[in-house]
mmCIF file with all atom_site columns, C-alpha atoms in Angstrom:
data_model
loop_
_atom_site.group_PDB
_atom_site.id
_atom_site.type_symbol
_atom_site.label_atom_id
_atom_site.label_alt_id
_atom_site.label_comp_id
_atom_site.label_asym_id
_atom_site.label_entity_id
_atom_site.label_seq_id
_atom_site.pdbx_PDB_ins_code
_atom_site.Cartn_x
_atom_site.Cartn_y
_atom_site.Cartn_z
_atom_site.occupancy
_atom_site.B_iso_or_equiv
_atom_site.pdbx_formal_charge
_atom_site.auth_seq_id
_atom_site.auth_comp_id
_atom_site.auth_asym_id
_atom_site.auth_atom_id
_atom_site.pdbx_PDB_model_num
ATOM 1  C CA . UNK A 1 1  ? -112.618 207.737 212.563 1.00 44.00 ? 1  UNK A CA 1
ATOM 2  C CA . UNK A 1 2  ? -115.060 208.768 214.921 1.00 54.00 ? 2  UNK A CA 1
ATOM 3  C CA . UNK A 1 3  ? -118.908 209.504 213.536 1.00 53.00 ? 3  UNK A CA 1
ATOM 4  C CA . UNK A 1 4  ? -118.903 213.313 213.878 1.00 53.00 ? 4  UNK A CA 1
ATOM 5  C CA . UNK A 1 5  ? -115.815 215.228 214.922 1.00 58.00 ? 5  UNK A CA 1
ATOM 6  C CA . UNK A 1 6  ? -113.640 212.708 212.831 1.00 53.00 ? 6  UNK A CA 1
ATOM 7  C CA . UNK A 1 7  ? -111.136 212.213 215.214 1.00 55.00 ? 7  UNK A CA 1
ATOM 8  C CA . UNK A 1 8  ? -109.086 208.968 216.023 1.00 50.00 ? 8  UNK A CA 1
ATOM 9  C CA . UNK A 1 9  ? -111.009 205.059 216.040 1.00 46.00 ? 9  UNK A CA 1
ATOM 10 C CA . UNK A 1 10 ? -113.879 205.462 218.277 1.00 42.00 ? 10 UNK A CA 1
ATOM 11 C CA . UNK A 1 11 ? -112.907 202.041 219.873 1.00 46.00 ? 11 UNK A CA 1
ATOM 12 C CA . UNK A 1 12 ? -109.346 203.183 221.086 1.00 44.00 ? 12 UNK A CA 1
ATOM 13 C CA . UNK A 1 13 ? -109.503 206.949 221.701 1.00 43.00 ? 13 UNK A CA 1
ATOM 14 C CA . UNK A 1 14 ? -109.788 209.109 224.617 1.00 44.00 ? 14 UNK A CA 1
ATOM 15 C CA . UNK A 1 15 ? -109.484 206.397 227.709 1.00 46.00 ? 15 UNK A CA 1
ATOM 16 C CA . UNK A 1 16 ? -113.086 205.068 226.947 1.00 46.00 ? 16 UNK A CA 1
ATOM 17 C CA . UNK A 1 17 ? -114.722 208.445 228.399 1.00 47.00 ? 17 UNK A CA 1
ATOM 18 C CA . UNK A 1 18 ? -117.908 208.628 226.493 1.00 50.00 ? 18 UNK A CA 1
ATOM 19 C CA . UNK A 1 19 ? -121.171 206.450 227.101 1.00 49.00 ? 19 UNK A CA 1
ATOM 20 C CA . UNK A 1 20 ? -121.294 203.470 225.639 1.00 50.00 ? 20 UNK A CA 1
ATOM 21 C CA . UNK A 1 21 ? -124.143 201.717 223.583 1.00 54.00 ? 21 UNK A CA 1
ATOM 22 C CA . UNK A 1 22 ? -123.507 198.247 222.608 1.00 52.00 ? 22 UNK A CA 1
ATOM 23 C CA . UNK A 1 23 ? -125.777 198.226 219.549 1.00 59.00 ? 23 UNK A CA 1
ATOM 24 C CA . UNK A 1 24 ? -123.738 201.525 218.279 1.00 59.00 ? 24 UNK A CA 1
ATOM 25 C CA . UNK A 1 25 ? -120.391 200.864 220.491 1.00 62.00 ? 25 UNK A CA 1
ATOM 26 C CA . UNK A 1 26 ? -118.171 203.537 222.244 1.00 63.00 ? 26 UNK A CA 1
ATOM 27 C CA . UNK A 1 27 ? -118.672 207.460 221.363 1.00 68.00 ? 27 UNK A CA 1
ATOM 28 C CA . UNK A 1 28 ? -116.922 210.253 222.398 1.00 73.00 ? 28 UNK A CA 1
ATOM 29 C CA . UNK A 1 29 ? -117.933 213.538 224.492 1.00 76.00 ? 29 UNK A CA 1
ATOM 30 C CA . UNK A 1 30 ? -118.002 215.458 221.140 1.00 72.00 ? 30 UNK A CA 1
ATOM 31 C CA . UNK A 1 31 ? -119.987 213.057 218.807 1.00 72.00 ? 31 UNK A CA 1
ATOM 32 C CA . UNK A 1 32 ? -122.124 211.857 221.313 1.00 74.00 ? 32 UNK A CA 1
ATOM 33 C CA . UNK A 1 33 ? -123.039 215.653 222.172 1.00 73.00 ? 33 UNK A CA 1
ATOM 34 C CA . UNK A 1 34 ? -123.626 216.163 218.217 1.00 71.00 ? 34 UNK A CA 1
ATOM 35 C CA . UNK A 1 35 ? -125.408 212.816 217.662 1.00 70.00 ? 35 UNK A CA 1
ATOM 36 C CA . UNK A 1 36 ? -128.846 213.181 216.769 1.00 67.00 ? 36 UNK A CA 1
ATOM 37 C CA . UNK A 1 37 ? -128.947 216.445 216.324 1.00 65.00 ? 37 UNK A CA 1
ATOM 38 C CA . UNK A 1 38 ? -131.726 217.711 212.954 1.00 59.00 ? 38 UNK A CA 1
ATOM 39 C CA . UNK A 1 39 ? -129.326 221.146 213.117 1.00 57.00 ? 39 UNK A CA 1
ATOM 40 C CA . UNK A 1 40 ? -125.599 220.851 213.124 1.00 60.00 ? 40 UNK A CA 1
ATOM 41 C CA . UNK A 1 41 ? -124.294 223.027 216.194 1.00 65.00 ? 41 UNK A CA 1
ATOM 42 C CA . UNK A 1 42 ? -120.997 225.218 216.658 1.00 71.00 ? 42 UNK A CA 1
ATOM 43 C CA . UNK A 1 43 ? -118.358 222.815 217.581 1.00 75.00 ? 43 UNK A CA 1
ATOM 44 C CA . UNK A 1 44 ? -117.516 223.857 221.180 1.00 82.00 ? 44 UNK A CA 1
ATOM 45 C CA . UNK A 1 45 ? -114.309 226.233 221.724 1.00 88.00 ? 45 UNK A CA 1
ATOM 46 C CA . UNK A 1 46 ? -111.336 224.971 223.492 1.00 92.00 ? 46 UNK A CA 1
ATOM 47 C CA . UNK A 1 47 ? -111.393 227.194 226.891 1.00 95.00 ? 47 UNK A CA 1
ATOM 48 C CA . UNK A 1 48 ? -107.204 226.247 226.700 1.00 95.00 ? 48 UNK A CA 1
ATOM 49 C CA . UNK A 1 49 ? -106.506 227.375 223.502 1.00 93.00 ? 49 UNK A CA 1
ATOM 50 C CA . UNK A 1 50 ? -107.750 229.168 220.100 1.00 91.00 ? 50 UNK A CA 1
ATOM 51 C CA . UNK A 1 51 ? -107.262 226.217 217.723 1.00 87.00 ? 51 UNK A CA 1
ATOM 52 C CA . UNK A 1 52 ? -110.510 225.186 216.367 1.00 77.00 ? 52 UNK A CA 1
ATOM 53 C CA . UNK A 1 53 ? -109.291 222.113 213.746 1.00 72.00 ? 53 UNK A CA 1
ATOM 54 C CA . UNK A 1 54 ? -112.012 219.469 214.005 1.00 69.00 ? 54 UNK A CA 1
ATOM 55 C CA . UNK A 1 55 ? -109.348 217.253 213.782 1.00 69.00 ? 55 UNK A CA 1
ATOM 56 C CA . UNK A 1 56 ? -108.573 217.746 217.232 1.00 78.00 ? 56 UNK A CA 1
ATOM 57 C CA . UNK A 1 57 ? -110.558 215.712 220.173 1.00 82.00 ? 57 UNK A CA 1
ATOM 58 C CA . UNK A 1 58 ? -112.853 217.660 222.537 1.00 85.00 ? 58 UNK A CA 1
ATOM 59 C CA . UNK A 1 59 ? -113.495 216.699 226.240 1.00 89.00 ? 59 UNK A CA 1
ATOM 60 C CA . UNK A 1 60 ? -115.926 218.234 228.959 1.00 91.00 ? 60 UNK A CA 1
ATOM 61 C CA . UNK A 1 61 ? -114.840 220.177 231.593 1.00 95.00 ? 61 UNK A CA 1
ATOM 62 C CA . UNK A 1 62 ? -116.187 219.980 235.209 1.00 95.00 ? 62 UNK A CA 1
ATOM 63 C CA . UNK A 1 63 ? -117.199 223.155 235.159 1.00 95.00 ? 63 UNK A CA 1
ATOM 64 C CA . UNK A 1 64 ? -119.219 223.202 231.672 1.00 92.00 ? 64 UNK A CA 1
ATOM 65 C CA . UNK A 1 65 ? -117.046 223.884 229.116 1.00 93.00 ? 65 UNK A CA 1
ATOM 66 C CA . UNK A 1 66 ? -114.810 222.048 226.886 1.00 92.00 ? 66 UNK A CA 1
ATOM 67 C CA . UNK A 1 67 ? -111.129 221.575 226.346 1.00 93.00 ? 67 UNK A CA 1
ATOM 68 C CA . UNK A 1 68 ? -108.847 219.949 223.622 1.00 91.00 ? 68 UNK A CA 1
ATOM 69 C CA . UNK A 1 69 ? -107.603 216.968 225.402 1.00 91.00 ? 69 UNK A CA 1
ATOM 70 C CA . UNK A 1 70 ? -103.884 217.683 224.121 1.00 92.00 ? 70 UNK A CA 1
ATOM 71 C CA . UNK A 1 71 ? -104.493 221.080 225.878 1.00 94.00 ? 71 UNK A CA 1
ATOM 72 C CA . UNK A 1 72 ? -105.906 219.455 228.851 1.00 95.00 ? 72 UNK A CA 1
ATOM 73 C CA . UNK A 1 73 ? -102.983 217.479 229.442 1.00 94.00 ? 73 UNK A CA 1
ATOM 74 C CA . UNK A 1 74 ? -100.386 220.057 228.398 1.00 95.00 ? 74 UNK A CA 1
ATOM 75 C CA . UNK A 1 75 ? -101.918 221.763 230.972 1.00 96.00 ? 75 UNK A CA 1
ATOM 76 C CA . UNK A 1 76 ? -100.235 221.614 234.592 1.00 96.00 ? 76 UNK A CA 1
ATOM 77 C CA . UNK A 1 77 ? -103.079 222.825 236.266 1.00 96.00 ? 77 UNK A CA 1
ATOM 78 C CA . UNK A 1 78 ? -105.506 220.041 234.699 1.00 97.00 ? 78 UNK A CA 1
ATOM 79 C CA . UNK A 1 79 ? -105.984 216.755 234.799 1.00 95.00 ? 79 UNK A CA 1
ATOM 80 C CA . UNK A 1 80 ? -108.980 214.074 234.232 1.00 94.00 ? 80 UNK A CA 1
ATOM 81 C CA . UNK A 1 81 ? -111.495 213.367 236.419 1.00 94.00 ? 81 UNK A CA 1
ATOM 82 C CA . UNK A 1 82 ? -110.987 209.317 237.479 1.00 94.00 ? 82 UNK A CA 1
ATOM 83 C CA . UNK A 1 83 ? -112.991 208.316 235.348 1.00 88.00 ? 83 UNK A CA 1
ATOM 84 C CA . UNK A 1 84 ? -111.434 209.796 232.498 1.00 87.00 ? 84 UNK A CA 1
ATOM 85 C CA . UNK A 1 85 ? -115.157 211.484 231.385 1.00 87.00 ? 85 UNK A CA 1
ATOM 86 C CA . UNK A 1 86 ? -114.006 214.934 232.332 1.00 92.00 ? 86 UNK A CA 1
ATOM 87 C CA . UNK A 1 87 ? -111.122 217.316 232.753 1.00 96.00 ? 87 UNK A CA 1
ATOM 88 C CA . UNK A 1 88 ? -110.937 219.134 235.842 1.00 97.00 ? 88 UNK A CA 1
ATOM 89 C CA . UNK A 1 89 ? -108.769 222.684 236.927 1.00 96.00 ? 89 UNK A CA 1
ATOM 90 C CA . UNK A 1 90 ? -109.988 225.138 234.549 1.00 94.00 ? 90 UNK A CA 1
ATOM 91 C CA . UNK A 1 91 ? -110.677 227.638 237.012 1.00 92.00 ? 91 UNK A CA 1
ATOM 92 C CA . UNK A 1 92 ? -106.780 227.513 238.315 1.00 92.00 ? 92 UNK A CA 1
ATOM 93 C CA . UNK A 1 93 ? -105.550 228.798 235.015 1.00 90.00 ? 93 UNK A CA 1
#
């Protein structure tokens, strides 16, 4: 599970789209936005959807917010940038 927003295995999840630290290995947007931080912040909203489980895994959008990657790819308007750090389209829905 990952460190923070205790999603799926931080070493499989979410095409690789976070930075990478080989001493602490592969995070994604979400934890490595949270990591570090002395006062826990409000997990982002989803600018798709209303859900707010933690369960499910946040990306960034191009435009500054952040989307549920489910919703980004249920999404027709949406897609990832290439390389898969960012989802992209928000402003056509």
């Amino acid at each position: 599970f990952h460190r923070v927003c205790s999603g799926a295995d931080e070493e499989e999840g979410e095409g690789r789209g976070g930075p990478f630290d080989a001493a602490k290995g592969w995070k994604c947007a979400t934890c490595a936005l949270f990591e570090g931080r002395v006062a826990p912040l409000a997990r982002p909203a989803c600018a798709l959807c209303p859900c707010v489980s933690p369960m499910n895994i946040l990306k960034p959008t191009t435009c500054g917010k952040w989307v549920h990657l489910a919703c980004a790819i249920w999404t027709p308007e949406t897609h990832l940038t290439p390389d898969l750090a960012a989802v992209d389209g928000i402003a056509r829905v």
